[in-house]
C-alpha cells in the first residue's frame, strides 16, 4: 500500500513515487521539476493553494487515474535505459527539426509577434546547452552509473571513477537542469502557455504543440534524474 501523502513531503518525491501525480501539479502550476525539492506546503504557498485541497486531489488521482510507468519500482539500470533510449534518443533525432520549425515561424510571424524572436534565441541556446549536457551524461556520468549497478549486482567494488565520486558530476548536472528548466519556463510564459494567437497559421500551432511536448518530456527527464536516478545511485555508491 502506498504511504500516506503529507504536506511535508517534497513534490519531486511525490511524483517520483507516482508519475500520474505530475498531471495534477501541471494543472495547478506547481513546479515538480527544478523545484522538486520544495515541500508541498511551500509549493502551495507560492500558488496560493491549500495543501489539504491538493492532497485530496492527489489521493483521488491515485485512485482514479493511471497510465504513467511505475518508475519507482523499476531497477535503476532500467530507468537509466529509459532516459537514454527515450529522452536522449528523442532529443538527438528531433531537436534540429524543432529548431527549424521555430526559425520558420519566427521568420514569418516575428514582425507581428516579436516575442517569437526571443523564443527562437532561447530555443537555440537551450538546444546547444542540452547537447553539451547530454554528452557529459553519456560519456562521463552514465557509464559509471552502469558500472555501479553491475558491481552491486555482482557484489564487488566498482571500478575507480576519475571524478572520485559521482556526487560531483551529479551536482553539475542538477545545476544544468535548473538552467534548462528556467529557460523553458520562460518560453512557456512568453508564449502564454504555448498558446497560438488568433492570426497564427497551422505551422504556428504545430510549433507550439511541439514546444509544449518538448517541455513536458524535459520535465519528466529532469524529474527522473533528480528524484530517482541520482539519489538511488548516490545511495548505491555509499553502500
PDB file of C-alpha atoms in Angstrom:
ATOM      1  CA  UNK A   1       0.000   0.000   0.000  1.00  0.00           C
ATOM      2  CA  UNK A   2       1.273   3.499  -0.852  1.00  0.00           C
ATOM      3  CA  UNK A   3       2.325   5.559   2.118  1.00  0.00           C
ATOM      4  CA  UNK A   4       0.102   8.452   3.125  1.00  0.00           C
ATOM      5  CA  UNK A   5       0.919  11.753   1.462  1.00  0.00           C
ATOM      6  CA  UNK A   6       1.649  14.742   3.686  1.00  0.00           C
ATOM      7  CA  UNK A   7       2.310  18.418   3.076  1.00  0.00           C
ATOM      8  CA  UNK A   8       5.840  17.946   4.455  1.00  0.00           C
ATOM      9  CA  UNK A   9       6.810  15.672   1.556  1.00  0.00           C
ATOM     10  CA  UNK A  10       8.611  17.204  -1.422  1.00  0.00           C
ATOM     11  CA  UNK A  11       6.684  17.491  -4.655  1.00  0.00           C
ATOM     12  CA  UNK A  12       9.562  15.849  -6.517  1.00  0.00           C
ATOM     13  CA  UNK A  13       9.369  12.755  -4.348  1.00  0.00           C
ATOM     14  CA  UNK A  14       5.594  12.612  -4.715  1.00  0.00           C
ATOM     15  CA  UNK A  15       5.961  12.497  -8.500  1.00  0.00           C
ATOM     16  CA  UNK A  16       8.881  10.069  -8.347  1.00  0.00           C
ATOM     17  CA  UNK A  17       6.670   7.640  -6.423  1.00  0.00           C
ATOM     18  CA  UNK A  18       3.788   8.022  -8.899  1.00  0.00           C
ATOM     19  CA  UNK A  19       4.258   9.985 -12.132  1.00  0.00           C
ATOM     20  CA  UNK A  20       0.485  10.228 -12.580  1.00  0.00           C
ATOM     21  CA  UNK A  21       0.666  12.985  -9.951  1.00  0.00           C
ATOM     22  CA  UNK A  22       2.561  15.169 -12.410  1.00  0.00           C
ATOM     23  CA  UNK A  23      -0.739  15.844 -14.213  1.00  0.00           C
ATOM     24  CA  UNK A  24      -2.225  17.347 -11.064  1.00  0.00           C
ATOM     25  CA  UNK A  25       0.804  19.533 -10.434  1.00  0.00           C
ATOM     26  CA  UNK A  26       0.789  20.681 -14.077  1.00  0.00           C
ATOM     27  CA  UNK A  27      -2.836  21.742 -13.803  1.00  0.00           C
ATOM     28  CA  UNK A  28      -2.154  23.639 -10.583  1.00  0.00           C
ATOM     29  CA  UNK A  29       1.047  25.321 -11.777  1.00  0.00           C
ATOM     30  CA  UNK A  30       3.233  23.523  -9.224  1.00  0.00           C
ATOM     31  CA  UNK A  31       6.832  23.007 -10.380  1.00  0.00           C
ATOM     32  CA  UNK A  32       7.747  19.400  -9.549  1.00  0.00           C
ATOM     33  CA  UNK A  33      10.765  19.502 -11.833  1.00  0.00           C
ATOM     34  CA  UNK A  34      13.503  22.006 -10.997  1.00  0.00           C
ATOM     35  CA  UNK A  35      11.790  22.935  -7.725  1.00  0.00           C
ATOM     36  CA  UNK A  36      11.043  19.337  -6.848  1.00  0.00           C
ATOM     37  CA  UNK A  37      12.899  19.782  -3.582  1.00  0.00           C
ATOM     38  CA  UNK A  38      10.170  22.108  -2.284  1.00  0.00           C
ATOM     39  CA  UNK A  39       7.682  20.641   0.137  1.00  0.00           C
ATOM     40  CA  UNK A  40       4.067  20.505  -0.926  1.00  0.00           C
ATOM     41  CA  UNK A  41       3.302  23.136   1.684  1.00  0.00           C
ATOM     42  CA  UNK A  42       5.905  25.529   0.247  1.00  0.00           C
ATOM     43  CA  UNK A  43       4.751  24.877  -3.311  1.00  0.00           C
ATOM     44  CA  UNK A  44       1.143  25.574  -2.336  1.00  0.00           C
ATOM     45  CA  UNK A  45       2.123  28.851  -0.691  1.00  0.00           C
ATOM     46  CA  UNK A  46       3.682  30.012  -3.981  1.00  0.00           C
ATOM     47  CA  UNK A  47       0.428  29.284  -5.840  1.00  0.00           C
ATOM     48  CA  UNK A  48      -1.965  30.422  -3.098  1.00  0.00           C
ATOM     49  CA  UNK A  49      -3.354  26.908  -2.732  1.00  0.00           C
ATOM     50  CA  UNK A  50      -4.494  24.997   0.332  1.00  0.00           C
ATOM     51  CA  UNK A  51      -2.267  21.922   0.881  1.00  0.00           C
ATOM     52  CA  UNK A  52      -5.271  19.966   2.155  1.00  0.00           C
ATOM     53  CA  UNK A  53      -7.131  20.542  -1.124  1.00  0.00           C
ATOM     54  CA  UNK A  54      -4.124  19.472  -3.198  1.00  0.00           C
ATOM     55  CA  UNK A  55      -3.576  16.364  -1.071  1.00  0.00           C
ATOM     56  CA  UNK A  56      -7.209  15.362  -1.541  1.00  0.00           C
ATOM     57  CA  UNK A  57      -6.887  15.824  -5.286  1.00  0.00           C
ATOM     58  CA  UNK A  58      -3.690  13.769  -5.378  1.00  0.00           C
ATOM     59  CA  UNK A  59      -5.384  10.950  -3.471  1.00  0.00           C
ATOM     60  CA  UNK A  60      -8.281  10.946  -5.961  1.00  0.00           C
ATOM     61  CA  UNK A  61      -5.826  10.892  -8.842  1.00  0.00           C
ATOM     62  CA  UNK A  62      -4.089   7.855  -7.376  1.00  0.00           C
ATOM     63  CA  UNK A  63      -7.360   6.020  -7.142  1.00  0.00           C
ATOM     64  CA  UNK A  64      -8.870   7.000 -10.485  1.00  0.00           C
ATOM     65  CA  UNK A  65      -6.058   7.528 -12.963  1.00  0.00           C
ATOM     66  CA  UNK A  66      -3.124   5.605 -14.299  1.00  0.00           C
ATOM     67  CA  UNK A  67      -1.039   5.253 -17.410  1.00  0.00           C
ATOM     68  CA  UNK A  68       2.318   6.538 -16.260  1.00  0.00           C
ATOM     69  CA  UNK A  69       5.061   3.921 -15.903  1.00  0.00           C
ATOM     70  CA  UNK A  70       5.790   2.859 -12.322  1.00  0.00           C
ATOM     71  CA  UNK A  71       9.337   4.222 -12.487  1.00  0.00           C
ATOM     72  CA  UNK A  72       9.871   3.986  -8.721  1.00  0.00           C
ATOM     73  CA  UNK A  73       9.538   0.196  -8.888  1.00  0.00           C
ATOM     74  CA  UNK A  74      11.998  -0.215 -11.763  1.00  0.00           C
ATOM     75  CA  UNK A  75      15.613  -1.290 -11.242  1.00  0.00           C
ATOM     76  CA  UNK A  76      17.883   1.718 -11.552  1.00  0.00           C
ATOM     77  CA  UNK A  77      19.565   0.410 -14.688  1.00  0.00           C
ATOM     78  CA  UNK A  78      16.168   0.148 -16.396  1.00  0.00           C
ATOM     79  CA  UNK A  79      15.366   3.784 -15.525  1.00  0.00           C
ATOM     80  CA  UNK A  80      18.775   4.685 -16.934  1.00  0.00           C
ATOM     81  CA  UNK A  81      17.983   2.742 -20.114  1.00  0.00           C
ATOM     82  CA  UNK A  82      14.707   4.642 -20.442  1.00  0.00           C
ATOM     83  CA  UNK A  83      16.359   8.027 -20.035  1.00  0.00           C
ATOM     84  CA  UNK A  84      18.955   7.177 -22.672  1.00  0.00           C
ATOM     85  CA  UNK A  85      16.782   5.358 -25.188  1.00  0.00           C
ATOM     86  CA  UNK A  86      13.711   7.562 -24.900  1.00  0.00           C
ATOM     87  CA  UNK A  87      14.699  11.045 -23.755  1.00  0.00           C
ATOM     88  CA  UNK A  88      18.231  11.273 -25.119  1.00  0.00           C
ATOM     89  CA  UNK A  89      17.390   9.498 -28.367  1.00  0.00           C
ATOM     90  CA  UNK A  90      14.337  11.707 -28.983  1.00  0.00           C
ATOM     91  CA  UNK A  91      16.433  14.797 -28.409  1.00  0.00           C
ATOM     92  CA  UNK A  92      19.186  13.707 -30.784  1.00  0.00           C
ATOM     93  CA  UNK A  93      16.720  12.697 -33.506  1.00  0.00           C
ATOM     94  CA  UNK A  94      14.296  15.641 -33.340  1.00  0.00           C
ATOM     95  CA  UNK A  95      15.818  18.791 -31.820  1.00  0.00           C
ATOM     96  CA  UNK A  96      17.123  20.159 -35.114  1.00  0.00           C
ATOM     97  CA  UNK A  97      13.707  19.684 -36.706  1.00  0.00           C
ATOM     98  CA  UNK A  98      12.116  21.639 -33.860  1.00  0.00           C
ATOM     99  CA  UNK A  99      14.669  24.423 -34.235  1.00  0.00           C
ATOM    100  CA  UNK A 100      13.910  24.692 -37.955  1.00  0.00           C
ATOM    101  CA  UNK A 101      10.193  24.918 -37.170  1.00  0.00           C
ATOM    102  CA  UNK A 102      10.746  27.701 -34.634  1.00  0.00           C
ATOM    103  CA  UNK A 103      13.010  29.525 -37.088  1.00  0.00           C
ATOM    104  CA  UNK A 104      10.368  29.314 -39.815  1.00  0.00           C
ATOM    105  CA  UNK A 105       7.558  30.638 -37.607  1.00  0.00           C
ATOM    106  CA  UNK A 106       9.732  33.428 -36.218  1.00  0.00           C
ATOM    107  CA  UNK A 107      10.677  34.448 -39.757  1.00  0.00           C
ATOM    108  CA  UNK A 108       7.048  34.614 -40.921  1.00  0.00           C
ATOM    109  CA  UNK A 109       5.327  35.973 -37.800  1.00  0.00           C
ATOM    110  CA  UNK A 110       8.140  37.743 -35.940  1.00  0.00           C
ATOM    111  CA  UNK A 111       7.142  41.223 -37.129  1.00  0.00           C
ATOM    112  CA  UNK A 112       3.666  40.944 -35.613  1.00  0.00           C
ATOM    113  CA  UNK A 113       4.771  38.808 -32.659  1.00  0.00           C
ATOM    114  CA  UNK A 114       8.261  39.962 -31.623  1.00  0.00           C
ATOM    115  CA  UNK A 115       8.245  37.545 -28.685  1.00  0.00           C
ATOM    116  CA  UNK A 116       8.961  34.840 -31.275  1.00  0.00           C
ATOM    117  CA  UNK A 117      12.441  36.298 -31.814  1.00  0.00           C
ATOM    118  CA  UNK A 118      13.154  35.791 -28.119  1.00  0.00           C
ATOM    119  CA  UNK A 119      11.673  32.290 -28.272  1.00  0.00           C
ATOM    120  CA  UNK A 120      13.950  31.401 -31.186  1.00  0.00           C
ATOM    121  CA  UNK A 121      17.025  32.723 -29.371  1.00  0.00           C
ATOM    122  CA  UNK A 122      16.204  30.833 -26.171  1.00  0.00           C
ATOM    123  CA  UNK A 123      15.410  27.593 -28.007  1.00  0.00           C
ATOM    124  CA  UNK A 124      18.677  27.749 -29.967  1.00  0.00           C
ATOM    125  CA  UNK A 125      20.722  28.473 -26.839  1.00  0.00           C
ATOM    126  CA  UNK A 126      18.985  25.759 -24.841  1.00  0.00           C
ATOM    127  CA  UNK A 127      19.466  23.142 -27.548  1.00  0.00           C
ATOM    128  CA  UNK A 128      23.198  23.899 -27.653  1.00  0.00           C
ATOM    129  CA  UNK A 129      23.425  23.652 -23.866  1.00  0.00           C
ATOM    130  CA  UNK A 130      21.434  20.417 -23.800  1.00  0.00           C
ATOM    131  CA  UNK A 131      23.684  18.862 -26.440  1.00  0.00           C
ATOM    132  CA  UNK A 132      26.658  19.511 -24.164  1.00  0.00           C
ATOM    133  CA  UNK A 133      24.682  18.304 -21.132  1.00  0.00           C
ATOM    134  CA  UNK A 134      23.675  15.023 -22.760  1.00  0.00           C
ATOM    135  CA  UNK A 135      27.227  14.416 -23.988  1.00  0.00           C
ATOM    136  CA  UNK A 136      28.560  14.729 -20.421  1.00  0.00           C
ATOM    137  CA  UNK A 137      25.930  12.316 -19.160  1.00  0.00           C
ATOM    138  CA  UNK A 138      26.512   9.808 -21.955  1.00  0.00           C
ATOM    139  CA  UNK A 139      30.291   9.932 -21.957  1.00  0.00           C
ATOM    140  CA  UNK A 140      31.163  10.559 -18.291  1.00  0.00           C
ATOM    141  CA  UNK A 141      28.407  10.023 -15.724  1.00  0.00           C
ATOM    142  CA  UNK A 142      26.159   7.310 -17.104  1.00  0.00           C
ATOM    143  CA  UNK A 143      28.930   4.775 -17.844  1.00  0.00           C
ATOM    144  CA  UNK A 144      29.924   4.996 -14.171  1.00  0.00           C
ATOM    145  CA  UNK A 145      26.296   4.579 -13.095  1.00  0.00           C
ATOM    146  CA  UNK A 146      26.067   1.381 -15.133  1.00  0.00           C
ATOM    147  CA  UNK A 147      29.341   0.221 -13.564  1.00  0.00           C
ATOM    148  CA  UNK A 148      27.969   0.914 -10.086  1.00  0.00           C
ATOM    149  CA  UNK A 149      24.835  -1.081 -10.817  1.00  0.00           C
ATOM    150  CA  UNK A 150      26.753  -4.029 -12.258  1.00  0.00           C
ATOM    151  CA  UNK A 151      29.188  -4.016  -9.342  1.00  0.00           C
ATOM    152  CA  UNK A 152      26.283  -4.006  -6.898  1.00  0.00           C
ATOM    153  CA  UNK A 153      24.644  -6.939  -8.681  1.00  0.00           C
ATOM    154  CA  UNK A 154      27.926  -8.867  -8.629  1.00  0.00           C
ATOM    155  CA  UNK A 155      28.682  -7.866  -5.031  1.00  0.00           C
ATOM    156  CA  UNK A 156      32.052  -6.358  -5.867  1.00  0.00           C
ATOM    157  CA  UNK A 157      33.673  -2.949  -5.706  1.00  0.00           C
ATOM    158  CA  UNK A 158      33.018  -0.612  -8.610  1.00  0.00           C
ATOM    159  CA  UNK A 159      35.894   0.394 -10.861  1.00  0.00           C
ATOM    160  CA  UNK A 160      37.558   3.675  -9.846  1.00  0.00           C
ATOM    161  CA  UNK A 161      35.934   6.793 -11.263  1.00  0.00           C
ATOM    162  CA  UNK A 162      38.193   9.596 -12.468  1.00  0.00           C
ATOM    163  CA  UNK A 163      35.917  12.194 -10.815  1.00  0.00           C
ATOM    164  CA  UNK A 164      36.260  10.383  -7.498  1.00  0.00           C
ATOM    165  CA  UNK A 165      32.606  10.299  -6.503  1.00  0.00           C
ATOM    166  CA  UNK A 166      29.577  10.560  -8.784  1.00  0.00           C
ATOM    167  CA  UNK A 167      28.414  13.345  -6.442  1.00  0.00           C
ATOM    168  CA  UNK A 168      30.483  15.958  -8.292  1.00  0.00           C
ATOM    169  CA  UNK A 169      29.133  15.424 -11.833  1.00  0.00           C
ATOM    170  CA  UNK A 170      25.644  14.938 -10.397  1.00  0.00           C
ATOM    171  CA  UNK A 171      25.797  18.374  -8.785  1.00  0.00           C
ATOM    172  CA  UNK A 172      26.794  19.848 -12.140  1.00  0.00           C
ATOM    173  CA  UNK A 173      24.017  18.012 -13.963  1.00  0.00           C
ATOM    174  CA  UNK A 174      21.437  19.273 -11.474  1.00  0.00           C
ATOM    175  CA  UNK A 175      22.671  22.846 -11.888  1.00  0.00           C
ATOM    176  CA  UNK A 176      22.289  22.484 -15.643  1.00  0.00           C
ATOM    177  CA  UNK A 177      18.812  21.016 -15.120  1.00  0.00           C
ATOM    178  CA  UNK A 178      17.851  24.191 -13.254  1.00  0.00           C
ATOM    179  CA  UNK A 179      19.118  26.333 -16.123  1.00  0.00           C
ATOM    180  CA  UNK A 180      17.199  24.329 -18.729  1.00  0.00           C
ATOM    181  CA  UNK A 181      14.030  24.288 -16.655  1.00  0.00           C
ATOM    182  CA  UNK A 182      14.156  28.043 -16.089  1.00  0.00           C
ATOM    183  CA  UNK A 183      14.695  28.679 -19.801  1.00  0.00           C
ATOM    184  CA  UNK A 184      11.768  26.545 -20.883  1.00  0.00           C
ATOM    185  CA  UNK A 185       9.510  28.009 -18.210  1.00  0.00           C
ATOM    186  CA  UNK A 186      10.363  31.421 -19.632  1.00  0.00           C
ATOM    187  CA  UNK A 187       9.458  30.167 -23.116  1.00  0.00           C
ATOM    188  CA  UNK A 188       6.153  28.914 -21.731  1.00  0.00           C
ATOM    189  CA  UNK A 189       5.482  32.235 -20.018  1.00  0.00           C
ATOM    190  CA  UNK A 190       6.104  34.491 -23.011  1.00  0.00           C
ATOM    191  CA  UNK A 191       4.025  32.247 -25.304  1.00  0.00           C
ATOM    192  CA  UNK A 192       1.226  32.255 -22.699  1.00  0.00           C
ATOM    193  CA  UNK A 193       1.468  28.531 -22.170  1.00  0.00           C
ATOM    194  CA  UNK A 194       2.257  27.773 -25.834  1.00  0.00           C
ATOM    195  CA  UNK A 195      -0.964  29.427 -26.980  1.00  0.00           C
ATOM    196  CA  UNK A 196      -1.278  30.295 -30.669  1.00  0.00           C
ATOM    197  CA  UNK A 197      -2.693  33.801 -31.336  1.00  0.00           C
ATOM    198  CA  UNK A 198      -5.782  34.272 -33.470  1.00  0.00           C
ATOM    199  CA  UNK A 199      -3.737  35.239 -36.528  1.00  0.00           C
ATOM    200  CA  UNK A 200      -1.433  32.228 -36.183  1.00  0.00           C
ATOM    201  CA  UNK A 201      -1.296  29.697 -39.017  1.00  0.00           C
ATOM    202  CA  UNK A 202      -1.273  25.905 -38.835  1.00  0.00           C
ATOM    203  CA  UNK A 203       2.538  25.902 -38.707  1.00  0.00           C
ATOM    204  CA  UNK A 204       2.423  28.305 -35.752  1.00  0.00           C
ATOM    205  CA  UNK A 205       0.051  25.911 -33.940  1.00  0.00           C
ATOM    206  CA  UNK A 206       2.297  22.965 -34.760  1.00  0.00           C
ATOM    207  CA  UNK A 207       5.311  24.815 -33.356  1.00  0.00           C
ATOM    208  CA  UNK A 208       3.515  25.467 -30.073  1.00  0.00           C
ATOM    209  CA  UNK A 209       2.378  21.846 -29.852  1.00  0.00           C
ATOM    210  CA  UNK A 210       5.939  20.635 -30.375  1.00  0.00           C
ATOM    211  CA  UNK A 211       7.406  23.154 -27.927  1.00  0.00           C
ATOM    212  CA  UNK A 212       4.878  22.055 -25.306  1.00  0.00           C
ATOM    213  CA  UNK A 213       5.682  18.391 -25.927  1.00  0.00           C
ATOM    214  CA  UNK A 214       9.412  19.071 -25.651  1.00  0.00           C
ATOM    215  CA  UNK A 215       8.942  20.892 -22.336  1.00  0.00           C
ATOM    216  CA  UNK A 216       6.819  18.061 -20.934  1.00  0.00           C
ATOM    217  CA  UNK A 217       9.440  15.483 -21.924  1.00  0.00           C
ATOM    218  CA  UNK A 218      12.187  17.658 -20.447  1.00  0.00           C
ATOM    219  CA  UNK A 219      10.358  17.857 -17.129  1.00  0.00           C
ATOM    220  CA  UNK A 220       9.917  14.089 -16.986  1.00  0.00           C
ATOM    221  CA  UNK A 221      13.589  13.635 -17.881  1.00  0.00           C
ATOM    222  CA  UNK A 222      14.780  16.043 -15.182  1.00  0.00           C
ATOM    223  CA  UNK A 223      12.427  14.596 -12.567  1.00  0.00           C
ATOM    224  CA  UNK A 224      13.585  11.038 -13.274  1.00  0.00           C
ATOM    225  CA  UNK A 225      17.217  12.003 -12.856  1.00  0.00           C
ATOM    226  CA  UNK A 226      16.871  14.394  -9.910  1.00  0.00           C
ATOM    227  CA  UNK A 227      14.422  12.299  -7.884  1.00  0.00           C
ATOM    228  CA  UNK A 228      15.092   8.659  -8.810  1.00  0.00           C
ATOM    229  CA  UNK A 229      18.381   8.060 -10.596  1.00  0.00           C
ATOM    230  CA  UNK A 230      20.716  10.426  -8.784  1.00  0.00           C
ATOM    231  CA  UNK A 231      19.540   9.698  -5.204  1.00  0.00           C
ATOM    232  CA  UNK A 232      19.420   5.974  -5.937  1.00  0.00           C
ATOM    233  CA  UNK A 233      22.909   5.763  -7.342  1.00  0.00           C
ATOM    234  CA  UNK A 234      24.378   8.000  -4.643  1.00  0.00           C
ATOM    235  CA  UNK A 235      22.975   5.601  -2.068  1.00  0.00           C
ATOM    236  CA  UNK A 236      24.396   2.678  -4.032  1.00  0.00           C
ATOM    237  CA  UNK A 237      27.828   4.286  -4.192  1.00  0.00           C
ATOM    238  CA  UNK A 238      27.826   4.938  -0.460  1.00  0.00           C
ATOM    239  CA  UNK A 239      26.587   1.447   0.410  1.00  0.00           C
TER     240      UNK A 239
END
